[in-house]
Tab-separated table of C-alpha atoms in Angstrom:
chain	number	residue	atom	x	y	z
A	1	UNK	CA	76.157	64.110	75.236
A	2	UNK	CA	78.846	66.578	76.169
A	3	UNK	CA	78.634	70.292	74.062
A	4	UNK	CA	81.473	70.051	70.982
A	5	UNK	CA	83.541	72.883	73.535
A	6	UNK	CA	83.989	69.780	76.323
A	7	UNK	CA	84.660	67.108	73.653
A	8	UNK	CA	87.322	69.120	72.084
A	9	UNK	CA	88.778	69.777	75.198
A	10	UNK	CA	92.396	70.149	74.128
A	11	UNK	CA	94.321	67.085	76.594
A	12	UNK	CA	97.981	67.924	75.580
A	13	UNK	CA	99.767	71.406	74.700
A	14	UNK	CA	100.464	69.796	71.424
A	15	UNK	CA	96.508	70.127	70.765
A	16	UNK	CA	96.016	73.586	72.302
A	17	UNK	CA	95.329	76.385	69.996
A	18	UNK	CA	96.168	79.373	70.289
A	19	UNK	CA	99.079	81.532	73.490
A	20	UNK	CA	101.964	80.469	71.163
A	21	UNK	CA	103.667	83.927	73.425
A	22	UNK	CA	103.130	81.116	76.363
A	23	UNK	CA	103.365	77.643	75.682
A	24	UNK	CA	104.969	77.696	72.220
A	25	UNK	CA	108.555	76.240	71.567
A	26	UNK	CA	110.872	77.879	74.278
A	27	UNK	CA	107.663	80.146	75.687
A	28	UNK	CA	108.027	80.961	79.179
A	29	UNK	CA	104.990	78.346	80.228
A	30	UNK	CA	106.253	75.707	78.326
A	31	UNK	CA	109.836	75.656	79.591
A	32	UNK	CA	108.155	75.810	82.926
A	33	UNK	CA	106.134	72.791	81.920
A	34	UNK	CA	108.714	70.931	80.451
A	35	UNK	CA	111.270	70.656	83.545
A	36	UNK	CA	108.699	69.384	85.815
A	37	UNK	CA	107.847	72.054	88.358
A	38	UNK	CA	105.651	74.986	88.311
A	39	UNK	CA	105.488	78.571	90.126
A	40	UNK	CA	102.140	79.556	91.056
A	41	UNK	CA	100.576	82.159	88.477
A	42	UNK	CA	97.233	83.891	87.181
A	43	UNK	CA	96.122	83.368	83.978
A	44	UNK	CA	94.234	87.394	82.770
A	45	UNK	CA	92.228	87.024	79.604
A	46	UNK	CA	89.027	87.188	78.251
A	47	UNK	CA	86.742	84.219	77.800
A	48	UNK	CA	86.829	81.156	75.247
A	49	UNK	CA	91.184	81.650	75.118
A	50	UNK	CA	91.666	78.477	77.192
A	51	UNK	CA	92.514	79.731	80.727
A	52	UNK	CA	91.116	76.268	82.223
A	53	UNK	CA	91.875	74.260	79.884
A	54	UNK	CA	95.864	75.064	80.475
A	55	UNK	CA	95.045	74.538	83.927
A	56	UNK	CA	94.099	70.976	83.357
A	57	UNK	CA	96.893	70.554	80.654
A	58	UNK	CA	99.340	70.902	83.302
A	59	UNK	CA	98.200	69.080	85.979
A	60	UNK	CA	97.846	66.235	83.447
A	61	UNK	CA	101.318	66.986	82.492
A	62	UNK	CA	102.894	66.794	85.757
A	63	UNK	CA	100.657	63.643	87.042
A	64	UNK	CA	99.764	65.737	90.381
A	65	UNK	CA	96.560	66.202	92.206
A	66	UNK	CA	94.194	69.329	90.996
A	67	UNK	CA	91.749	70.577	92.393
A	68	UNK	CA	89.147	73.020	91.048
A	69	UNK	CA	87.331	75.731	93.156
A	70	UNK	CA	84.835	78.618	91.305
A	71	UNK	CA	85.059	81.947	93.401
A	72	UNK	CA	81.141	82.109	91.969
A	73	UNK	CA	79.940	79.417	94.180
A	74	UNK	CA	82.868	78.489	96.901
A	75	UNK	CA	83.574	79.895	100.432
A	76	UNK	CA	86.348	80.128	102.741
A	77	UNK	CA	85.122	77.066	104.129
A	78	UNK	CA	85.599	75.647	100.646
A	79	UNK	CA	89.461	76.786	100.316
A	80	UNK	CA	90.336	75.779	103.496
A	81	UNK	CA	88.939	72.129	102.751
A	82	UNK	CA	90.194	72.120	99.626
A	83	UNK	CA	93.894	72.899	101.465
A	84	UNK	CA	93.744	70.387	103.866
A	85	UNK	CA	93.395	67.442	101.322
A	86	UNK	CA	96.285	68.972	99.569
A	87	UNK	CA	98.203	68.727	102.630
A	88	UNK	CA	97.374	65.122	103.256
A	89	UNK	CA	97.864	64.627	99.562
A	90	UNK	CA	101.955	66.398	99.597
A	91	UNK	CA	103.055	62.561	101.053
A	92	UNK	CA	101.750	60.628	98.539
A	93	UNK	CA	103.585	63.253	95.857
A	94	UNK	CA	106.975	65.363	95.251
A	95	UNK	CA	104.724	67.592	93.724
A	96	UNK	CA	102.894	70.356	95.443
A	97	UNK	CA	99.134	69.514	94.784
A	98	UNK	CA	97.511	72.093	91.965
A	99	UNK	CA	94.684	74.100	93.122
A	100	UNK	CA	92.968	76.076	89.989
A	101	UNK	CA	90.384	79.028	90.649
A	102	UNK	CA	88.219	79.893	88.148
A	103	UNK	CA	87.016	83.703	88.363
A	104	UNK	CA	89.535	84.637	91.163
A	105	UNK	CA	88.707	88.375	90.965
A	106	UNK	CA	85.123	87.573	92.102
A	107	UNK	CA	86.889	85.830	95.759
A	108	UNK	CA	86.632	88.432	98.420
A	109	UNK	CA	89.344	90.020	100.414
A	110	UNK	CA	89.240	87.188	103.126
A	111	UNK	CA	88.986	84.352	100.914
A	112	UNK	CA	92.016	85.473	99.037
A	113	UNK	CA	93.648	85.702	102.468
A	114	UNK	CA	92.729	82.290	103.090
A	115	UNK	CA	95.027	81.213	100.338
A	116	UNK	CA	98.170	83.027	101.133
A	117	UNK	CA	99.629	80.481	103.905
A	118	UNK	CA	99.064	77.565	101.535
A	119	UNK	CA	100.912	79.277	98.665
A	120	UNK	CA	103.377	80.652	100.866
A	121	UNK	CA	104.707	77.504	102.280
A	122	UNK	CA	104.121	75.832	99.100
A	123	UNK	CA	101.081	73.465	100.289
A	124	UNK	CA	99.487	74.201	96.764
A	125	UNK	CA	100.293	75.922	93.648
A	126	UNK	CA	97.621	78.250	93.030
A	127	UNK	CA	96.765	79.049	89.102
A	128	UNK	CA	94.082	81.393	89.193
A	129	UNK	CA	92.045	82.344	85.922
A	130	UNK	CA	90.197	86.079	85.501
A	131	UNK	CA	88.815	88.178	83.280
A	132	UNK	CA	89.125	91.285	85.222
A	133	UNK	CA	92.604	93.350	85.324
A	134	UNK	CA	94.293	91.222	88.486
A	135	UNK	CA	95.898	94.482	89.701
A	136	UNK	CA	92.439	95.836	90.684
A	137	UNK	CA	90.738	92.622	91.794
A	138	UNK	CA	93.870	90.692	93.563
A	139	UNK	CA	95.174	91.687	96.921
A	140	UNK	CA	98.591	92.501	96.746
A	141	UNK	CA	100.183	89.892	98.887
A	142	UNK	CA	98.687	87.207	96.899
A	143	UNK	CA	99.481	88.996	93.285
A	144	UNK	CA	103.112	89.226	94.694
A	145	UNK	CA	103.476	85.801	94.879
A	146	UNK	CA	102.266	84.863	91.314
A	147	UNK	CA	103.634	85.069	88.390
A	148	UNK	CA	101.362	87.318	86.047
A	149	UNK	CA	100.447	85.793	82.063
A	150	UNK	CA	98.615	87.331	80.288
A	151	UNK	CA	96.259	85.611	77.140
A	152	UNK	CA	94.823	87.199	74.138
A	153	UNK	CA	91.875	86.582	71.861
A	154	UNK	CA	92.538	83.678	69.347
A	155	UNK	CA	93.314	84.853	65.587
A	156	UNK	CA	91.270	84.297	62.659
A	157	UNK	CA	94.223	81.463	61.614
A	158	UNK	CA	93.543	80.174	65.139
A	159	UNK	CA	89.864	79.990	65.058
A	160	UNK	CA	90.061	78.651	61.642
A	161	UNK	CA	92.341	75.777	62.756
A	162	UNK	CA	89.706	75.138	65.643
A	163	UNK	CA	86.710	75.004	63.607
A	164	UNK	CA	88.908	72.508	60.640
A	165	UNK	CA	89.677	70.298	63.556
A	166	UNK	CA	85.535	70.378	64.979
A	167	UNK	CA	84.298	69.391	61.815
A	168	UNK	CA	87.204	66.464	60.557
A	169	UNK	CA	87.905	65.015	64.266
A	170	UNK	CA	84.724	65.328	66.289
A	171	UNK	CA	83.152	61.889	66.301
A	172	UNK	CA	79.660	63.537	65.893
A	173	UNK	CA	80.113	65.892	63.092
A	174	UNK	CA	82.540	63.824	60.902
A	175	UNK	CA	78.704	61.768	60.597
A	176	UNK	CA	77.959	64.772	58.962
A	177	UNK	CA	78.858	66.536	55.336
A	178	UNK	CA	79.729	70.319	56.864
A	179	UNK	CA	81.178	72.398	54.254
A	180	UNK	CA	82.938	75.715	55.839
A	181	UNK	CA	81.706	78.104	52.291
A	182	UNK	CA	81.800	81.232	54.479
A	183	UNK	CA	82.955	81.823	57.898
A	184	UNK	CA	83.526	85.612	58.263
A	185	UNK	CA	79.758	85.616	60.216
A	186	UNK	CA	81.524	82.654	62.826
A	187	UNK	CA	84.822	84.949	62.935
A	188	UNK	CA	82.496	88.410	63.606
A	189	UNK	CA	80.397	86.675	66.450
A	190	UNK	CA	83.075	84.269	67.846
A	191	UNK	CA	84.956	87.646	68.594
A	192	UNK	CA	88.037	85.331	69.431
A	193	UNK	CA	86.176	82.984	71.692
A	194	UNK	CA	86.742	79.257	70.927
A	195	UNK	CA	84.119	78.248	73.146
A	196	UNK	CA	81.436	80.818	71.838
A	197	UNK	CA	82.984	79.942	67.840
A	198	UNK	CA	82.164	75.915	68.794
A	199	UNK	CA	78.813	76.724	70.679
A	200	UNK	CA	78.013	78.945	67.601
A	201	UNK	CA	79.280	76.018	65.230
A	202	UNK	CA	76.887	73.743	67.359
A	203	UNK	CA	74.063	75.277	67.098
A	204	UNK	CA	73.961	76.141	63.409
A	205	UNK	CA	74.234	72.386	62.976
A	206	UNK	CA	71.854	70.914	65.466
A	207	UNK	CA	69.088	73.541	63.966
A	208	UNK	CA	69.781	71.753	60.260
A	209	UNK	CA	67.282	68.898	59.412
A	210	UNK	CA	69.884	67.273	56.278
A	211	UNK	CA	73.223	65.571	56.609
A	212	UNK	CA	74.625	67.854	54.040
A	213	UNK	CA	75.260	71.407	55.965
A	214	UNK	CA	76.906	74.318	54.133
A	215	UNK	CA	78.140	76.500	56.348
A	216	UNK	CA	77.248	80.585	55.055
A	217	UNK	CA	77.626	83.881	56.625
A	218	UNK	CA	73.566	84.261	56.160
A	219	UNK	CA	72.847	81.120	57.957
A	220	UNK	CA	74.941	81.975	60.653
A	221	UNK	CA	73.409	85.153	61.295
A	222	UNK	CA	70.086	83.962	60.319
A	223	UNK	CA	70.437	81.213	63.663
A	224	UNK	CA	71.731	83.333	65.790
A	225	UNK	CA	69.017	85.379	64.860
A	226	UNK	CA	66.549	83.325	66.177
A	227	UNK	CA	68.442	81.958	69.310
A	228	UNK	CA	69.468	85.163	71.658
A	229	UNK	CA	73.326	84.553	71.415
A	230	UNK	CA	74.486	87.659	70.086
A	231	UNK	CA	75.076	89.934	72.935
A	232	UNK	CA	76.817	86.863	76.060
A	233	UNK	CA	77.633	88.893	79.428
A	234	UNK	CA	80.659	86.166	79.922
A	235	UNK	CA	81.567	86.276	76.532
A	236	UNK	CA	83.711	89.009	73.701
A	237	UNK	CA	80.495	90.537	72.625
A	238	UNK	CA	80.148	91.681	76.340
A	239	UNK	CA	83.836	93.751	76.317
A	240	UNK	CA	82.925	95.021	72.472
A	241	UNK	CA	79.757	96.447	73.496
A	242	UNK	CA	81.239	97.839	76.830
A	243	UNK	CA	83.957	99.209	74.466
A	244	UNK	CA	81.838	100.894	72.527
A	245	UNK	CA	79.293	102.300	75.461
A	246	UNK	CA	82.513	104.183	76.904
A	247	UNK	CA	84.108	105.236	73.817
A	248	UNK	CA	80.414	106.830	72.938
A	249	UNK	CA	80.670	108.266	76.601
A	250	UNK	CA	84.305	109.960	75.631
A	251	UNK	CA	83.362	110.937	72.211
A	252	UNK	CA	80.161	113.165	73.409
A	253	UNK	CA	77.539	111.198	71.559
A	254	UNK	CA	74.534	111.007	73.948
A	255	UNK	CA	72.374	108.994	70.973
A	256	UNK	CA	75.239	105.850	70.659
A	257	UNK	CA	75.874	106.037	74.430
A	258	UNK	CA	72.116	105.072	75.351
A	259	UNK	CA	72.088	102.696	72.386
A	260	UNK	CA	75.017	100.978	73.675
A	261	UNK	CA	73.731	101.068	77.078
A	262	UNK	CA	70.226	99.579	75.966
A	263	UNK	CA	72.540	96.637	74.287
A	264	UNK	CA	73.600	95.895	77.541
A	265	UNK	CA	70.181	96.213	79.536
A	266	UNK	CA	68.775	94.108	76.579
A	267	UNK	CA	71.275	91.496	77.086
A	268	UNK	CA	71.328	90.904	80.341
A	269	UNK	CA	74.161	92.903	81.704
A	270	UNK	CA	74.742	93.405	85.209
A	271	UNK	CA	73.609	96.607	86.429
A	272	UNK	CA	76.551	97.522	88.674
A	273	UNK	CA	78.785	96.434	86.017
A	274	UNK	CA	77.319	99.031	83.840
A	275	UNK	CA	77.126	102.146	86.773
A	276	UNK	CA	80.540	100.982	87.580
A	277	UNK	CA	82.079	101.516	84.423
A	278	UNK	CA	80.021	104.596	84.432
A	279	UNK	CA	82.432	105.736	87.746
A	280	UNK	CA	85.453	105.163	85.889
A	281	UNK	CA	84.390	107.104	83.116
A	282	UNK	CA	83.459	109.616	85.259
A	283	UNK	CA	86.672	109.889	86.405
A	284	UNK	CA	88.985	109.441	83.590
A	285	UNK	CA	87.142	111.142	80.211
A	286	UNK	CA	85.624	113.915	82.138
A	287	UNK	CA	87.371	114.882	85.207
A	288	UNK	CA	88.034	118.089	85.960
A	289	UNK	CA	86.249	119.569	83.109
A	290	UNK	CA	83.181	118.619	85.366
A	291	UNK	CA	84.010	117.036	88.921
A	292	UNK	CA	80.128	117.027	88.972
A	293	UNK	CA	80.390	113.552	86.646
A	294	UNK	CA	82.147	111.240	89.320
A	295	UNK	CA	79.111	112.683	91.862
A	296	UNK	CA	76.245	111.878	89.572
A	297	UNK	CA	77.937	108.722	88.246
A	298	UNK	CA	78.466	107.507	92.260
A	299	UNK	CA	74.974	108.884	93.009
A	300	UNK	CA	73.245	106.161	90.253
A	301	UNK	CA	75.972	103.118	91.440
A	302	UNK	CA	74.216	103.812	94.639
A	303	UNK	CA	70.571	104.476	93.090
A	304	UNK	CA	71.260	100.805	90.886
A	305	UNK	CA	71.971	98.865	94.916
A	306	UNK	CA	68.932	100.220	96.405
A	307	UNK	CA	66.301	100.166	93.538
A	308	UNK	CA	67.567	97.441	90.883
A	309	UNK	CA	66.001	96.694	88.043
A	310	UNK	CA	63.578	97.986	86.037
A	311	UNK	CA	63.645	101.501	87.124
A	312	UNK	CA	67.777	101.604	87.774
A	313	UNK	CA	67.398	101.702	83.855
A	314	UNK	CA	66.302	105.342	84.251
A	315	UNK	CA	69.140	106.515	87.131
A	316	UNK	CA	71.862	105.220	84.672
A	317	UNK	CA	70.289	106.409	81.256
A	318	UNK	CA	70.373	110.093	83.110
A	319	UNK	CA	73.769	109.765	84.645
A	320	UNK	CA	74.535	108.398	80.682
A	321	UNK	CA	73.685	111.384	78.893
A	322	UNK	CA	75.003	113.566	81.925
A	323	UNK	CA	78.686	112.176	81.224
A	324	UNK	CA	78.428	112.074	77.252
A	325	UNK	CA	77.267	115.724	77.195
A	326	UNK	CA	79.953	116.915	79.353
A	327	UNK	CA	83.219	118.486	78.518
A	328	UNK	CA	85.974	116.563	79.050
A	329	UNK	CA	89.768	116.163	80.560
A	330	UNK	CA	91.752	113.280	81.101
A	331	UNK	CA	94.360	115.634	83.294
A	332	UNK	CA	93.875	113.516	85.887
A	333	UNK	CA	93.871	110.563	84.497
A	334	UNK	CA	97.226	111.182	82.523
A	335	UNK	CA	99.086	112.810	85.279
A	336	UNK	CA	98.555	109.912	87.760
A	337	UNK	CA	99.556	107.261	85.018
A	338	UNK	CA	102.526	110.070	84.296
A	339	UNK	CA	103.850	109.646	88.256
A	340	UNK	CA	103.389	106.221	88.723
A	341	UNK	CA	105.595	105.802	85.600
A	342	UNK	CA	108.325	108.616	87.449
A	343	UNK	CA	107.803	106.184	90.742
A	344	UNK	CA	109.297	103.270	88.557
A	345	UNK	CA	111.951	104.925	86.996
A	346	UNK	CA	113.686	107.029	90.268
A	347	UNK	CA	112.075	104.700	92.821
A	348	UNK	CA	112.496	105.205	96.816
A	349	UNK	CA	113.675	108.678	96.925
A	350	UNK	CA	113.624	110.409	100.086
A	351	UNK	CA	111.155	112.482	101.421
A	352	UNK	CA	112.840	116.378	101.987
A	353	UNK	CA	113.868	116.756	105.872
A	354	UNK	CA	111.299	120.128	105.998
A	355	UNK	CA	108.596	117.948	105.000
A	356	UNK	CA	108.941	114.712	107.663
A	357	UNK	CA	107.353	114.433	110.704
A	358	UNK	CA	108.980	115.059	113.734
A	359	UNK	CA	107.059	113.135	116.601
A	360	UNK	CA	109.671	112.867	118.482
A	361	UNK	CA	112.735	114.685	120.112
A	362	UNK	CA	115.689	112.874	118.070
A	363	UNK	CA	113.707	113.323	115.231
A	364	UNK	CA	113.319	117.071	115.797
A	365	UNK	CA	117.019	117.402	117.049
A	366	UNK	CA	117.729	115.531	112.970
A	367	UNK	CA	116.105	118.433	111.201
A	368	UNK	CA	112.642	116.223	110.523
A	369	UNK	CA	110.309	119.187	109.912
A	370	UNK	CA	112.870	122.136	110.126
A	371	UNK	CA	111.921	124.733	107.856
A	372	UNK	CA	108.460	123.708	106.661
A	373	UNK	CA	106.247	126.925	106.159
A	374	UNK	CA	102.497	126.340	107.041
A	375	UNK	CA	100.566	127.768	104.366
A	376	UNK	CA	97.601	128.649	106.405
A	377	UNK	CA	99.937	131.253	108.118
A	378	UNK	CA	100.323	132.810	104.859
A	379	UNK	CA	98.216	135.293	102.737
A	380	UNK	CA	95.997	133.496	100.915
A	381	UNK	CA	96.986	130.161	102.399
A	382	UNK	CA	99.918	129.611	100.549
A	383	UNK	CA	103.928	130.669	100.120
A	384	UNK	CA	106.153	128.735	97.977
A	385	UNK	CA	108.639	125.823	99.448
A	386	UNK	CA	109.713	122.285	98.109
A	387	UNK	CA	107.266	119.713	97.743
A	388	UNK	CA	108.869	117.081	95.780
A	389	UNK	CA	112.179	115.401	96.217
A	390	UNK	CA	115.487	116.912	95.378
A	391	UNK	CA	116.320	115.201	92.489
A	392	UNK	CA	112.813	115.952	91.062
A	393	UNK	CA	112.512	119.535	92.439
A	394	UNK	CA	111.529	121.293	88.863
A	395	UNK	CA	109.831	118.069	87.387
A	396	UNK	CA	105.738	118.795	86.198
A	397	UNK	CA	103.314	116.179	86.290
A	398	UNK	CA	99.840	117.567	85.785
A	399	UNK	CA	99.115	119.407	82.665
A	400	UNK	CA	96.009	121.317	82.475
A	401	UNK	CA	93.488	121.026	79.553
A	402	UNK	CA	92.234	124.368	79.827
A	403	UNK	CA	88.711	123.552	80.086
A	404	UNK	CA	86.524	126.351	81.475
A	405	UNK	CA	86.600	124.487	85.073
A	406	UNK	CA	89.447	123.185	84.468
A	407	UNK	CA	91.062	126.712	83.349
A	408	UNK	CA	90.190	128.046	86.904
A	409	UNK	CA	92.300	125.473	88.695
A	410	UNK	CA	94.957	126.035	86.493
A	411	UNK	CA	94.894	130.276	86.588
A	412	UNK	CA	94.935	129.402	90.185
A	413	UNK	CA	98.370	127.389	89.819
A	414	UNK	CA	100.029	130.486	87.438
A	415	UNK	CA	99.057	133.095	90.320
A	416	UNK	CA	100.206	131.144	93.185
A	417	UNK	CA	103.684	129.126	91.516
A	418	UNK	CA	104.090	131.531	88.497
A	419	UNK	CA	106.234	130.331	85.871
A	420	UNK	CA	106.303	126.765	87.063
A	421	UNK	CA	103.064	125.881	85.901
A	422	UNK	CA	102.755	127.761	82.568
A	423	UNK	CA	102.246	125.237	79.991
């Protein structure tokens, strides 16, 4: 028999739960639904909100072919075959055939490139599902030609309705009297997951010898107790957990770091996924308080590829406590989000004549590179001059945090630029 998550399966958006931003009454998905023709788009969210299940919702919707590749087990061999019967298949149909990717951030560079002809010239409509940010894990040319939604953890009201309609519709469990007493322990380990709430649901029931089953928060946790569900790498617990490791990490406790960290290790987690938050970290919470962080935190990514478990365990537990006992600055981190932000607002403006290349003699004859001042020829490497464009000429961006490293770099900036850099 199918688990309860398949046989509630939702078939129409009138049964879906949950994304009422999307596919509620005049949503953005559900206008595009309703007039008959989709765009191709990604679905980002975390697991258990009903990525695939939309998927499926709208190819039943639209009566059109779907197919179904997982980036976990398909090659480019795979999307390319998978293309061609959609091409065969656009005579039979008005409708471009649907082709849905589960876990599109784990395709490589070359399988994604694989896809861009077909969605280009409108072979298939790609609707790709991920966990991961798509910004990160989708090459550009592809993400440009998606539209981008964006699916959040089901509510308690939403998880409530799911678990009302398990145990009054599901042919299998209206055999049985289930009375829902207590449900804060299915909200708390659900974590907004309607798969992991119905698994959870499941499994409390299946481990019950009577007919009469009342649900409590102590027999949930008392089950899950006994069956290892409480920490799922695919699941919510995984990004609470991973929350909580890096927040540790920021907050310079050592203790709740490795704790969190042993969580992980305990559960299953993926090494690299662990040393490559670990980078990030490195990167963002400690910067240039200590540029020695992103160099350990690199060195155990690369000690985790060459040794693996059990004795990466030791590589990332040091570069752990390394990054939680450091000081830290998110400088860095801020001014880079702080330009990007600048780079939206003014967009393209031009790059100063002085500092343009000038490779060749019309260029030179235009004033490309007239005036620039090479620092080198200059005591101590450096005389002032215009490095950003006109209209931002006076505009600051990086803000020290006047960490002891940090302070250096930033005494450096007051002697060379003066008053321009005094905070």
């Amino acid at each position: 028999m199918a688990p309860l998550a398949e046989r509630l399966r939702p078939k129409t958006l009138d049964e879906y739960i949950g994304q009422k931003h999307l596919v509620g009454e005049g949503a953005v998905l559900r206008r595009m639904i309703d007039s008959g023709h989709i765009n191709s788009f990604i679905l980002w969210g975390p697991p258990g909100v009903g990525k695939t299940t939309l998927a499926q919702i709208i190819a039943n919707k639209l009566d059109t072919p779907f197919y179904t590749l997982s980036a976990v087990t398909s090659g480019v061999k795979d999307v390319r075959d998978v293309i061609d019967k959609a091409k065969n298949n656009r005579f039979f149909s008005q409708t471009s055939p649907i082709l849905f990717i589960d876990e599109i951030h784990r395709f490589s560079k070359s399988q994604q490139d694989s896809l861009l002809g077909a969605v280009e010239r409108g072979i298939v409509t790609l609707i790709g599902a991920t966990t991961e940010n798509p910004s990160f894990e989708v090459i550009r040319p592809l993400l440009s030609r998606c539209q981008l939604y964006i699916l959040k953890s089901l509510e308690k009201d939403d998880l409530m309705e799911l678990l009302n309609r398990a145990v009054t519709t599901d042919e299998e469990l209206r055999k049985l009297d289930i009375r829902l007493t207590e449900t804060e322990a299915l909200m708390r380990y659900s974590g907004g997951d309607a798969r992991k709430l119905l698994n959870i649901l499941q499994l409390v029931v299946e481990s019950e010898s009577s007919n009469t089953i009342e649900i409590t928060n102590d027999l949930v946790v008392s089950r899950l107790q006994q069956n290892p569900m409480a920490y799922d790498k695919q699941g919510e617990m995984h990004y609470d957990i991973i929350s909580a490791f890096i927040k540790s990490i920021r907050g310079s406790d050592p203790d709740a770091a490795l704790y969190w960290m042993a969580r992980m290790i305990e559960g299953g987690e993926d090494p690299e996924f662990i040393a490559r938050r670990m980078v990030i970290s490195a990167s963002e919470d400690i910067g240039l308080a200590n540029p020695n962080a992103l160099l350990l935190a690199n060195a155990a990514f690369d000690t985790v590829m060459k040794i693996g478990w059990p004795e990466a365990r030791i590589a990332l537990a040091e570069a752990c406590v390394y990054l939680a006992t450091s000081p830290k600055s998110n400088s860095a981190y801020c001014g880079i989000n702080d330009a990007l932000a600048l780079v939206k607002e003014t967009g393209n403006l031009p790059v100063p004549l002085h500092l343009r290349n000038a490779p060749t003699k019309l260029m030179a004859e235009l004033g490309y590179s007239d005036g620039y001042k090479y620092p080198h020829d200059y005591p101590d490497h450096f005389t002032p001059q215009q490095y950003m464009p006109d209209q931002l000429r006076d505009h600051r961006i990086w803000h020290a945090q006047h960490q002891p490293i940090e302070e250096r770099q930033y005494q450096q900036m007051i002697r060379t630029w003066g008053e321009r850099f005094k905070d």
